[in-house]
Tab-separated table of C-alpha atoms in Angstrom:
chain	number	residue	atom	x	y	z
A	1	UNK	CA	110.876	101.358	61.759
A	2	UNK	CA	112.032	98.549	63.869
A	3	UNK	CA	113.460	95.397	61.975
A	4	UNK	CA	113.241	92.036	63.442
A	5	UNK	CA	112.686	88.267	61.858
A	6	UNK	CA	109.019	87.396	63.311
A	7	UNK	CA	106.833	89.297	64.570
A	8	UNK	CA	103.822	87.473	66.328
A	9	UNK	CA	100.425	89.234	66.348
A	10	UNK	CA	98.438	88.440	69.371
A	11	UNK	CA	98.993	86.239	73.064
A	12	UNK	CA	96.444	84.486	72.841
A	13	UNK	CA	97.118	80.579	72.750
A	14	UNK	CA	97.850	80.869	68.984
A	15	UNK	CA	100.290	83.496	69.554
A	16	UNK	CA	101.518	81.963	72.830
A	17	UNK	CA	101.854	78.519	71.592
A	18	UNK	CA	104.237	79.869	68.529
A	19	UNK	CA	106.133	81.395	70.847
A	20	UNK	CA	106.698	78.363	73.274
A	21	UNK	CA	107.246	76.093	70.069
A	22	UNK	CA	110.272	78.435	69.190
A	23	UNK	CA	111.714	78.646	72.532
A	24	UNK	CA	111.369	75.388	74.347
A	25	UNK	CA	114.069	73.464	75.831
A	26	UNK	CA	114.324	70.155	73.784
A	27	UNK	CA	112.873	70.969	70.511
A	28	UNK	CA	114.879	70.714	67.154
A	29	UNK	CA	116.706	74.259	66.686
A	30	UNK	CA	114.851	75.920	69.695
A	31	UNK	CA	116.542	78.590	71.709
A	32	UNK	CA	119.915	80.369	71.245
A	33	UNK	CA	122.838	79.044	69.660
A	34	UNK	CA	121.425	75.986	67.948
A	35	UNK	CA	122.504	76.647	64.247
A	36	UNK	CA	118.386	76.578	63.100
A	37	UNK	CA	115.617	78.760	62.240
A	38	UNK	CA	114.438	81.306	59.881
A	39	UNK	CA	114.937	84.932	58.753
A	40	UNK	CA	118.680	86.267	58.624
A	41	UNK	CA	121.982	85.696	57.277
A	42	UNK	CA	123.929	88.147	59.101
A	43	UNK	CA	122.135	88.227	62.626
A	44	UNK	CA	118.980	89.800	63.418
A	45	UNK	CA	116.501	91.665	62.107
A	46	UNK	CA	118.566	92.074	59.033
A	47	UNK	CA	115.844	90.239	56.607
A	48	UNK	CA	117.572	88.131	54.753
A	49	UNK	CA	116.208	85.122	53.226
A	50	UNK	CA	118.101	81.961	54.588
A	51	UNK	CA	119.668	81.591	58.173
A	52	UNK	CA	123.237	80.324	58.643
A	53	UNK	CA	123.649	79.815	62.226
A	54	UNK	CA	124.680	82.617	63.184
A	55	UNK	CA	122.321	83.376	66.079
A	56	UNK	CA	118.925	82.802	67.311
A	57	UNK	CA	115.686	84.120	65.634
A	58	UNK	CA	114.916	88.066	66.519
A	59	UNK	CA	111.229	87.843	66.928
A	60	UNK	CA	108.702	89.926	68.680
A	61	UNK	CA	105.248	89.088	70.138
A	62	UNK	CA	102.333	91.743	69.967
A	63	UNK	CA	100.067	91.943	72.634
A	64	UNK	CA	96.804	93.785	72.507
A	65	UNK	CA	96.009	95.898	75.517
A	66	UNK	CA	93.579	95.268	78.505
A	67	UNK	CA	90.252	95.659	76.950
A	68	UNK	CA	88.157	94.771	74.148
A	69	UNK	CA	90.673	92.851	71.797
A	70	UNK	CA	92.907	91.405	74.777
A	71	UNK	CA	91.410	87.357	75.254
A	72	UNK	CA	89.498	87.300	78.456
A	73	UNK	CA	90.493	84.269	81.126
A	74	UNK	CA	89.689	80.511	79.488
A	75	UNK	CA	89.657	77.146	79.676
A	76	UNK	CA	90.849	74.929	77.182
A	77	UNK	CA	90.218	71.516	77.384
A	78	UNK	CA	92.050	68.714	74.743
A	79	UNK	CA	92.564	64.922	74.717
A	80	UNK	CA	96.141	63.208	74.412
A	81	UNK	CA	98.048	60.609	76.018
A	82	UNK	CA	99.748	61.317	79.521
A	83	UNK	CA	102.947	62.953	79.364
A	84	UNK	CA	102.003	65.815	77.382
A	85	UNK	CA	104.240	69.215	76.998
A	86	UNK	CA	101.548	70.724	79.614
A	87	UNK	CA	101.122	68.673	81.906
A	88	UNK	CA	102.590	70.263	84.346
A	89	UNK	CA	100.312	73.486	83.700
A	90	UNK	CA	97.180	71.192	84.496
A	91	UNK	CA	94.243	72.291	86.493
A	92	UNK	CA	93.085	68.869	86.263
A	93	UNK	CA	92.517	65.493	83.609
A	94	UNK	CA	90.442	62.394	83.229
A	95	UNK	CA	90.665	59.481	82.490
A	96	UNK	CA	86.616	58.623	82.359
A	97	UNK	CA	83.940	60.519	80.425
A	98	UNK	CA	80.302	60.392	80.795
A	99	UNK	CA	77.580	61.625	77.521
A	100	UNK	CA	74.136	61.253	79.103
A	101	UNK	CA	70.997	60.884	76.370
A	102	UNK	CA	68.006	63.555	76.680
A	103	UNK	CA	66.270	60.152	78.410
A	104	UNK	CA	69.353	60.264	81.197
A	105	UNK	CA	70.911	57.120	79.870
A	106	UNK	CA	74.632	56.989	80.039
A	107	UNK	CA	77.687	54.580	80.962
A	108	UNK	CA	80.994	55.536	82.392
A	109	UNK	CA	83.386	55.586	79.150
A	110	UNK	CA	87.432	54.879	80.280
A	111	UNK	CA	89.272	56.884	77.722
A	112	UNK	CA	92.906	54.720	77.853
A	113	UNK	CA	95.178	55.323	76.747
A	114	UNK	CA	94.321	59.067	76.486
A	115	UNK	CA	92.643	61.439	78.868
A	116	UNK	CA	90.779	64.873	78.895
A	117	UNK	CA	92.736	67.172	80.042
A	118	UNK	CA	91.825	71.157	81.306
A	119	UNK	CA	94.167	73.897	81.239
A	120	UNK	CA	93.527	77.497	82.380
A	121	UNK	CA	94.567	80.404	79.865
A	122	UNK	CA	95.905	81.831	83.015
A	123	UNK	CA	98.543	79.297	84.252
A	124	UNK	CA	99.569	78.873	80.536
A	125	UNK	CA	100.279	82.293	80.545
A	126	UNK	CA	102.195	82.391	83.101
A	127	UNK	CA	104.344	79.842	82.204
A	128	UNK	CA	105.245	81.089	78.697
A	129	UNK	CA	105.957	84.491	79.709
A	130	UNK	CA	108.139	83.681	82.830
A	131	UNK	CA	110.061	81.691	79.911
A	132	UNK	CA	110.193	83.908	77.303
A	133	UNK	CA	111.163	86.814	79.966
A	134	UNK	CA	114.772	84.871	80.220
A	135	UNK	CA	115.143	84.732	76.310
A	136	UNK	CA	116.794	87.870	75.035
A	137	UNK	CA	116.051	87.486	71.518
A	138	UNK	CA	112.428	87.367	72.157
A	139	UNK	CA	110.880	90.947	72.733
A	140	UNK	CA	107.275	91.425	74.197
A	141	UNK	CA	105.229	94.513	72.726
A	142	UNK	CA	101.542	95.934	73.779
A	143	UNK	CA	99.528	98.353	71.409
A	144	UNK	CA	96.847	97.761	69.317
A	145	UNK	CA	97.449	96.512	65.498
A	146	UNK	CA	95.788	98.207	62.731
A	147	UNK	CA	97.068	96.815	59.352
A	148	UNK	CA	100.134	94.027	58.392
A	149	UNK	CA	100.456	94.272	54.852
A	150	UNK	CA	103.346	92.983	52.673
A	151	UNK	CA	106.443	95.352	51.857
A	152	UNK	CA	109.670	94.846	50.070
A	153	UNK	CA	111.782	91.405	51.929
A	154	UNK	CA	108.863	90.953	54.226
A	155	UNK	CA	105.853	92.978	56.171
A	156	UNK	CA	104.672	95.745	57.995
A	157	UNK	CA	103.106	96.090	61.162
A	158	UNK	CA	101.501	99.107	61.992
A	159	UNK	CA	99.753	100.080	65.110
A	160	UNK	CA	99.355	102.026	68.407
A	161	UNK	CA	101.179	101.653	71.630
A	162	UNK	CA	99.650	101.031	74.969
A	163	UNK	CA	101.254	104.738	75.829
A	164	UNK	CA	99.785	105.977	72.533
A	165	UNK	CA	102.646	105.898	70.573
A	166	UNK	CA	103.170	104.981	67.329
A	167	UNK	CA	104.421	101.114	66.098
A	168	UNK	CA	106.097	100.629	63.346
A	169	UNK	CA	107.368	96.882	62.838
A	170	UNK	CA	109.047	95.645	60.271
A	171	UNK	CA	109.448	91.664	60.029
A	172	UNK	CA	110.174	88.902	57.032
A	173	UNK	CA	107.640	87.301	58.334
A	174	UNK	CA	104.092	87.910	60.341
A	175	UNK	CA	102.024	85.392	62.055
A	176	UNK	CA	99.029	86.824	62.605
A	177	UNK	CA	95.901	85.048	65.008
A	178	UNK	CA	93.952	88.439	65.007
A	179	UNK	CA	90.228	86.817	64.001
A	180	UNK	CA	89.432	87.937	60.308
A	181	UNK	CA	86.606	90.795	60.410
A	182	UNK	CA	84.350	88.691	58.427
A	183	UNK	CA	83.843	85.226	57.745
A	184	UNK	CA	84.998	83.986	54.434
A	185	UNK	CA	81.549	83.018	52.806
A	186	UNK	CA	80.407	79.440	53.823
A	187	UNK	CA	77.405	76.897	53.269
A	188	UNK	CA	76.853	76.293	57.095
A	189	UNK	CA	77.105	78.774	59.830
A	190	UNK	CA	76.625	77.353	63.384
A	191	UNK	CA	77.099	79.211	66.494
A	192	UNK	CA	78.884	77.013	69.258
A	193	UNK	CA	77.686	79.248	72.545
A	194	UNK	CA	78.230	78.662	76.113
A	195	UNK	CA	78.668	80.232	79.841
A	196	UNK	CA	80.336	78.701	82.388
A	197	UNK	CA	80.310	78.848	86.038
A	198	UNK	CA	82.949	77.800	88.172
A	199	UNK	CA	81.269	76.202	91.501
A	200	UNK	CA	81.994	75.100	95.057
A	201	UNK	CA	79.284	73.330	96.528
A	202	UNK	CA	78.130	73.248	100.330
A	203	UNK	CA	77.902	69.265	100.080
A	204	UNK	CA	80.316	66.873	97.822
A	205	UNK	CA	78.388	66.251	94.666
A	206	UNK	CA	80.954	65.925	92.218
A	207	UNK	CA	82.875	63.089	91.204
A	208	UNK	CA	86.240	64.337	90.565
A	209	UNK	CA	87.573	60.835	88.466
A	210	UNK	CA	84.571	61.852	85.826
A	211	UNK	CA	83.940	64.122	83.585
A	212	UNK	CA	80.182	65.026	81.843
A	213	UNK	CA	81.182	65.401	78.153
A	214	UNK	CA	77.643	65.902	77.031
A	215	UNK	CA	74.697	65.868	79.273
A	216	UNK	CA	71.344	65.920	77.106
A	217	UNK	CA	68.763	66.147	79.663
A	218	UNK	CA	68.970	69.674	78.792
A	219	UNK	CA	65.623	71.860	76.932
A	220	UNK	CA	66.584	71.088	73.321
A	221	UNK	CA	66.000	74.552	70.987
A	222	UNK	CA	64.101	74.567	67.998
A	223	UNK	CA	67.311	74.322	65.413
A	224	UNK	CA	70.256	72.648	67.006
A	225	UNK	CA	70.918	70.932	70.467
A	226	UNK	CA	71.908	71.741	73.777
A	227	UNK	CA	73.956	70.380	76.805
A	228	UNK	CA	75.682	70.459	80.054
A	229	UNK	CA	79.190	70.000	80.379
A	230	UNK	CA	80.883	68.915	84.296
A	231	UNK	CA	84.553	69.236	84.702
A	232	UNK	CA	84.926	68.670	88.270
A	233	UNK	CA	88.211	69.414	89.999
A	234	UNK	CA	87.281	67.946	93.445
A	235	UNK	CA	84.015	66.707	95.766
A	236	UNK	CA	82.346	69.850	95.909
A	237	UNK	CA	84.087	72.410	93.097
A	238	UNK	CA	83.623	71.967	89.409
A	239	UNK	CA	83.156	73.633	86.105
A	240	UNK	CA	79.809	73.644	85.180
A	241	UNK	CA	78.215	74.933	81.458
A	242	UNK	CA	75.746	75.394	79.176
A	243	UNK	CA	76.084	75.321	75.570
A	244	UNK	CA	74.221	75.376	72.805
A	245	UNK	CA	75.217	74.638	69.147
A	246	UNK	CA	72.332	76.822	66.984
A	247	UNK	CA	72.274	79.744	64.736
A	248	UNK	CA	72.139	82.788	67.377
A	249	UNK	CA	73.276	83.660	70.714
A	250	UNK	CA	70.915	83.807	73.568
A	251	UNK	CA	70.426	86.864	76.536
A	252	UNK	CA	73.206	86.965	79.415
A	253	UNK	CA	69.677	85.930	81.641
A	254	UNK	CA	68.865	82.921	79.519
A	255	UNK	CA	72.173	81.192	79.742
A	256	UNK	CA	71.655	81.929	83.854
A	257	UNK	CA	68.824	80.664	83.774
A	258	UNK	CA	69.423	77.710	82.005
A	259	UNK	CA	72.517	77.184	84.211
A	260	UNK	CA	70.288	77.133	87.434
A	261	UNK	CA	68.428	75.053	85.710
A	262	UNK	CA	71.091	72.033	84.962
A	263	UNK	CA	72.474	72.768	88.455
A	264	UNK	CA	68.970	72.832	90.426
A	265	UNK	CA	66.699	70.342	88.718
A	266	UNK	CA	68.944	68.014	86.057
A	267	UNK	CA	72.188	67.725	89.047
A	268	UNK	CA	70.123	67.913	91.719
A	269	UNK	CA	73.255	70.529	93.609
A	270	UNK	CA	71.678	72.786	96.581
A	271	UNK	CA	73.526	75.563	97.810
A	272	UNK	CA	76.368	76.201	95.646
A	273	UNK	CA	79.018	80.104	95.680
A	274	UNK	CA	79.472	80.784	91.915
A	275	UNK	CA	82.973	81.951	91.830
A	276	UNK	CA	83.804	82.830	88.140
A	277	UNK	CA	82.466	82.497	84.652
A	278	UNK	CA	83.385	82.201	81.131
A	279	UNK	CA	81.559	82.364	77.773
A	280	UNK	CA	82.437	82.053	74.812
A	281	UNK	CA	81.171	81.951	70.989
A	282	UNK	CA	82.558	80.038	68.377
A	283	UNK	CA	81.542	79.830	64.852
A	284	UNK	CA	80.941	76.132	63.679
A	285	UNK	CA	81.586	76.813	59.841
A	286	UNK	CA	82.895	75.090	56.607
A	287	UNK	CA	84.423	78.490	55.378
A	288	UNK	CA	87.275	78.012	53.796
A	289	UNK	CA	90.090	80.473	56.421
A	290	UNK	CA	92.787	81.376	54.493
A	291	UNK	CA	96.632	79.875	55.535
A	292	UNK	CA	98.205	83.229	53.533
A	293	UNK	CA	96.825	86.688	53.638
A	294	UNK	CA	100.418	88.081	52.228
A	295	UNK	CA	103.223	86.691	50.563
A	296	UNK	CA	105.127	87.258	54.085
A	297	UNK	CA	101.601	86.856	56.386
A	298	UNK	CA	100.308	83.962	57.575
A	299	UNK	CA	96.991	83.779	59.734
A	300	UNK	CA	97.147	81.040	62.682
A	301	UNK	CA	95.453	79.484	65.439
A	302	UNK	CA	91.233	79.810	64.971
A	303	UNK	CA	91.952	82.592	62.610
A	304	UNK	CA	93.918	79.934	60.240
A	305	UNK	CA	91.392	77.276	60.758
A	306	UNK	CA	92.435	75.460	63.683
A	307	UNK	CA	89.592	74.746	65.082
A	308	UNK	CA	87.572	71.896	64.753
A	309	UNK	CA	84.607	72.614	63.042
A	310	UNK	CA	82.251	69.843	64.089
A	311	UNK	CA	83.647	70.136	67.964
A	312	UNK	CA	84.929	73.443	68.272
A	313	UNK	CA	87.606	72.094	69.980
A	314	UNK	CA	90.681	74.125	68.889
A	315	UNK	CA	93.706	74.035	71.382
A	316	UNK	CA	94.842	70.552	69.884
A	317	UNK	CA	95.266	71.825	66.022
A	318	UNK	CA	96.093	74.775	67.619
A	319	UNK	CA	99.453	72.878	69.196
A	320	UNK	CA	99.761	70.892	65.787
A	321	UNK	CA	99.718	73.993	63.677
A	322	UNK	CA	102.109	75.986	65.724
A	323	UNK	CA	104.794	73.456	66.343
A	324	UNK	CA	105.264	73.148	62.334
A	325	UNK	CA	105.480	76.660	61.607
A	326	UNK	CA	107.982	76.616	64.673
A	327	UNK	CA	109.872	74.310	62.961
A	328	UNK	CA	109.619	75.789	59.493
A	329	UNK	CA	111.000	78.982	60.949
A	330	UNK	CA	113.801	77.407	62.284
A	331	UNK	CA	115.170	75.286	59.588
A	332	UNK	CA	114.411	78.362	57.038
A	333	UNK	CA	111.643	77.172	54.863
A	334	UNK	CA	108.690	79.940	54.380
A	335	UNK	CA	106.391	79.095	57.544
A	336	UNK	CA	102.923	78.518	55.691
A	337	UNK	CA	100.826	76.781	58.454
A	338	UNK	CA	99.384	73.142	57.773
A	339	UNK	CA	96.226	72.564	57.901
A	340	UNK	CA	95.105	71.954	61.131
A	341	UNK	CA	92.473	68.953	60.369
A	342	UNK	CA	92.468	66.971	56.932
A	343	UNK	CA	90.071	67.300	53.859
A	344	UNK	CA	88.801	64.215	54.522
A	345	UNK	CA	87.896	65.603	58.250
A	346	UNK	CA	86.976	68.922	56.664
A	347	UNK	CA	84.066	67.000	54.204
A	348	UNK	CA	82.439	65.402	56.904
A	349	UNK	CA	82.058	68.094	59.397
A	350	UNK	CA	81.094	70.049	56.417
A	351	UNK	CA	77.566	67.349	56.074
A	352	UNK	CA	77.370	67.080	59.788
A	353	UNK	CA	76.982	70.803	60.031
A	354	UNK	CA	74.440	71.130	57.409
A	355	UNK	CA	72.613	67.802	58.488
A	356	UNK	CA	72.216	69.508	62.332
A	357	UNK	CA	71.162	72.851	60.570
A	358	UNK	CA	68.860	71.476	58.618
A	359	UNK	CA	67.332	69.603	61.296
A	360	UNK	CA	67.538	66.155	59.261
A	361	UNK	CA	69.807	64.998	62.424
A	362	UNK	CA	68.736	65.417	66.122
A	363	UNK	CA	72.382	66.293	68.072
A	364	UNK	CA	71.369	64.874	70.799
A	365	UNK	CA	70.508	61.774	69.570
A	366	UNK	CA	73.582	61.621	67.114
A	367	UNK	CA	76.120	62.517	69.739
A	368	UNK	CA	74.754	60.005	72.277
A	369	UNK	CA	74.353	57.355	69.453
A	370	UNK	CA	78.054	57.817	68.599
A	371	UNK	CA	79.194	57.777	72.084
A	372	UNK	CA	77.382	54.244	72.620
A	373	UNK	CA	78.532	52.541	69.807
A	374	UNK	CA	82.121	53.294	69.411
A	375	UNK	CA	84.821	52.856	71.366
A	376	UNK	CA	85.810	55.852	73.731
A	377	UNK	CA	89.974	55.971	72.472
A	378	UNK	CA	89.037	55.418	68.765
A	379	UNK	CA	85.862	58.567	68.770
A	380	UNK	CA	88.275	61.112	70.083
A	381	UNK	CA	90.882	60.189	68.002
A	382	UNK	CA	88.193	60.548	65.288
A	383	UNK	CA	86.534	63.967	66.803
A	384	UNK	CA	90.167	65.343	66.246
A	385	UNK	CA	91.257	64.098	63.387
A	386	UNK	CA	93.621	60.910	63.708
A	387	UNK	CA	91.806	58.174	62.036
A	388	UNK	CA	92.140	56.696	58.817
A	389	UNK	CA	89.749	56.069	56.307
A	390	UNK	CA	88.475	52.812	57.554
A	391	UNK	CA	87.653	53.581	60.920
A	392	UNK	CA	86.230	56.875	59.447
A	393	UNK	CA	83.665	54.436	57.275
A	394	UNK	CA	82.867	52.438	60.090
A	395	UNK	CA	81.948	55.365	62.865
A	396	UNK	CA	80.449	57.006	59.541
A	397	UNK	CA	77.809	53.667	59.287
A	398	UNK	CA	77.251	54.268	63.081
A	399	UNK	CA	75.226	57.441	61.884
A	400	UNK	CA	72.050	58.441	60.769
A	401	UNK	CA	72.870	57.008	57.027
A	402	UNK	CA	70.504	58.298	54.916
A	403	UNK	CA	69.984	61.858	55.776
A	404	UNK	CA	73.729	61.961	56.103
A	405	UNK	CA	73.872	60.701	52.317
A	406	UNK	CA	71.355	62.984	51.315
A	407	UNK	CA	73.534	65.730	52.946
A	408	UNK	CA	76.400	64.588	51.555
A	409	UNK	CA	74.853	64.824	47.819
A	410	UNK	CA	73.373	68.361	48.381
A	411	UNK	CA	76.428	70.183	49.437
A	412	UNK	CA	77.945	70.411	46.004
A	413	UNK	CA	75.053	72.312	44.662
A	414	UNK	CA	74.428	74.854	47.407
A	415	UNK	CA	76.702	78.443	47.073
A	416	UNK	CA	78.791	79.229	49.960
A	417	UNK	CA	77.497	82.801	50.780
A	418	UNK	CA	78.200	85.433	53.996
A	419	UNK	CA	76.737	85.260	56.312
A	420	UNK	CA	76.200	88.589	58.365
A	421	UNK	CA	77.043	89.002	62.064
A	422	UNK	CA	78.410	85.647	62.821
A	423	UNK	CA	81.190	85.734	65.254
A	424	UNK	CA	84.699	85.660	64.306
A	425	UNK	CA	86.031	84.968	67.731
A	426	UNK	CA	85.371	83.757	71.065
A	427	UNK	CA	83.730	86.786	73.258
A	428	UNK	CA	83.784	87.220	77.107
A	429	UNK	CA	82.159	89.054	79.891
A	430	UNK	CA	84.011	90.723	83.034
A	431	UNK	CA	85.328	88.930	85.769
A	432	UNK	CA	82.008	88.457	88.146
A	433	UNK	CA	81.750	88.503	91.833
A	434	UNK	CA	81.148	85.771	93.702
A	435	UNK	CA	77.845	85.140	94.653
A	436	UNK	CA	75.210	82.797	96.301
A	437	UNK	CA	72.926	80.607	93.899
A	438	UNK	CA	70.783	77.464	95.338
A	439	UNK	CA	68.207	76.472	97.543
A	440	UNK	CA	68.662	76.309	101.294
């Protein structure tokens, strides 16, 4: 059995972020010899209760091996003000967004003072582990994890090593962003699905300074809505992506297809090398994730409800929910994580989601609506969370009122129930080969 303070299942951005929180330069109690954090009296890995300042945390991050369970290369994309902590890590930002209606309408929206920024899992990886390779008290572990339950001053990790050896862990405390097997039972269940194909282009069609949000003038399914998404990082090389927002996933094929599509006949692009992909699948839900799954475990990142449910977006609460358990670690209070978006928040992505299941609310007419009428800066800060209640009012009058209302009054009375088969976590394909797609 092999004591330490933390152990940290998973390195994926939950898992990475937690670790970067509690070994940053700069931040309150981070690193060694600061007098702050959590988990031992007497150095570590002893178990104790309170910290004294004797030393620096003893914590260990699990990483799952190459396959299956092991996060495939991503992009996360986020809006803040310039300066962030990542900045630096930045494939590329904005400072201009476009959402095009299904009738091609659409202005040129300046996002001051924040911008849309994209970072790539892979250079975020890269930078955490070079740092956390120079901290001694911070040990890296792969192998697979089959069960953290509680035991006496703490928990126990159990699982398999990449060399098929046996790990045992023992920890006061486990943060654990492993996605929950099942989704707790809900009253909505969207599916936010998407594939992604990083292009260069043969001719400069992209306007690097802008950024497609939403781009309607995609087919629109039967339940839901669909669009294109453009992050370009230059004239002719972009990100370019489906998604859809609806109850199931679609065939590998149809997502190609419907890429082509958006590329050929909505952007107009000719010859174009596809030189990567992503997909993803992200469940759009008002369950209720649990912060504590044991009196010493605490789920985090998507699996502790960081993500957005409305959006999807979930690097931002991600960030926000790290950087307080971070801090609760350090100062030595237990490190339950906050919730990542408020009740308030919460309630009315829980009516959106039903109103867009339902189909009492066209998506693409909402989202294109909202994008119209309120100002750029004050929507995202609303889309993640940072308004208050009167602002919330106002965008909330900007909306389709009265199927909203009705939505609002119906979700009391309807049981939250499970639904089968929905996602926990974001999926992804291989690494593909570069290939040719376009007309002459």
């Amino acid at each position: 059995m092999s004591p330490t303070d933390v152990v940290i299942v998973g390195a994926g951005a939950a898992g990475l972020s937690l670790a970067h929180w509690l070994t940053v330069p700069g931040e309150p109690g981070g690193g060694p010899g600061t007098g702050t954090g959590a988990g031992t009296g007497a150095g570590p890995g002893t178990g104790s209760d309170t910290w004294t300042g004797a030393g620096p945390l003893a914590v260990t991050l699990v990483e799952a091996p190459r396959g299956p369970l092991r996060p495939a290369p991503r992009t996360w994309c986020y809006w803040e003000p310039p300066g962030g902590p990542y900045d630096e890590l930045l494939t590329a930002s904005w400072d201009r967004l476009r959402v095009r209606a299904p009738d091609g309408s659409g202005e040129v929206l300046r996002t001051d003072p924040l911008r849309y920024k994209m970072l790539r899992s892979t250079d975020f990886e890269a930078a955490v582990g070079a740092r956390l390779a120079q901290v001694p008290w911070v040990r890296r572990v792969t192998a697979r994890v089959d069960t953290v339950v509680d035991s006496p001053g703490g928990a126990e990790v159990v699982g398999t090593r990449a060399d098929g050896s046996p790990l045992r862990l023992r920890a006061r405390w486990v943060l654990d962003s492993r996605p929950p097997r099942v989704l707790p039972p809900a009253r909505t269940v969207l599916l936010q699905h998407f594939r992604g194909w990083f292009v260069t282009t043969d001719d400069p069609v992209f306007r690097p300074g802008t950024a497609d949000l939403m781009d309607f003038r995609t087919p629109q399914p039967d339940r839901g809505l669909s669009f294109g998404y453009v992050l370009p990082t230059g004239p002719r090389t972009a990100l370019v992506e489906y998604t859809e927002f609806s109850p199931g996933v679609i065939g590998e094929a149809a997502y190609d297809r419907a890429l082509r599509h958006y590329l050929g006949t909505v952007l107009g692009v000719g010859r174009y090398t596809v030189t990567g992909t992503e997909h993803g699948v992200i469940p759009m839900t008002d369950a209720r994730l649990p912060r504590r799954t044991g009196a010493s475990v605490f789920p985090i990142g998507a699996a502790g409800g960081a993500t957005r449910p409305a959006t999807g977006y979930t690097f931002a609460g991600t960030q926000r929910q790290t950087r307080a358990v971070a801090a609760a670690l350090r100062s030595g209070r237990t490190p339950l994580p906050p919730p990542a978006h408020g009740a308030r928040s919460r309630a009315m992505d829980a009516v959106l989601l039903r109103a867009l299941d339902t189909g009492r609310v066209g998506g693409a007419d909402f989202f294109a609506r909202l994008f119209r009428t309120v100002p750029t800066p004050a929507l995202l800060r609303f889309l993640d969370g940072g308004t208050g209640p009167v602002r919330d009012v106002s965008i909330g009058l900007r909306t389709p009122v009265l199927p909203m209302l009705r939505t609002a009054l119906e979700l009391p009375l309807l049981a939250r129930r499970h639904h089968p088969g929905a996602p926990t976590a974001p999926g992804s394909p291989p690494p593909p080969t570069p290939h040719r797609e376009g007309s002459p």
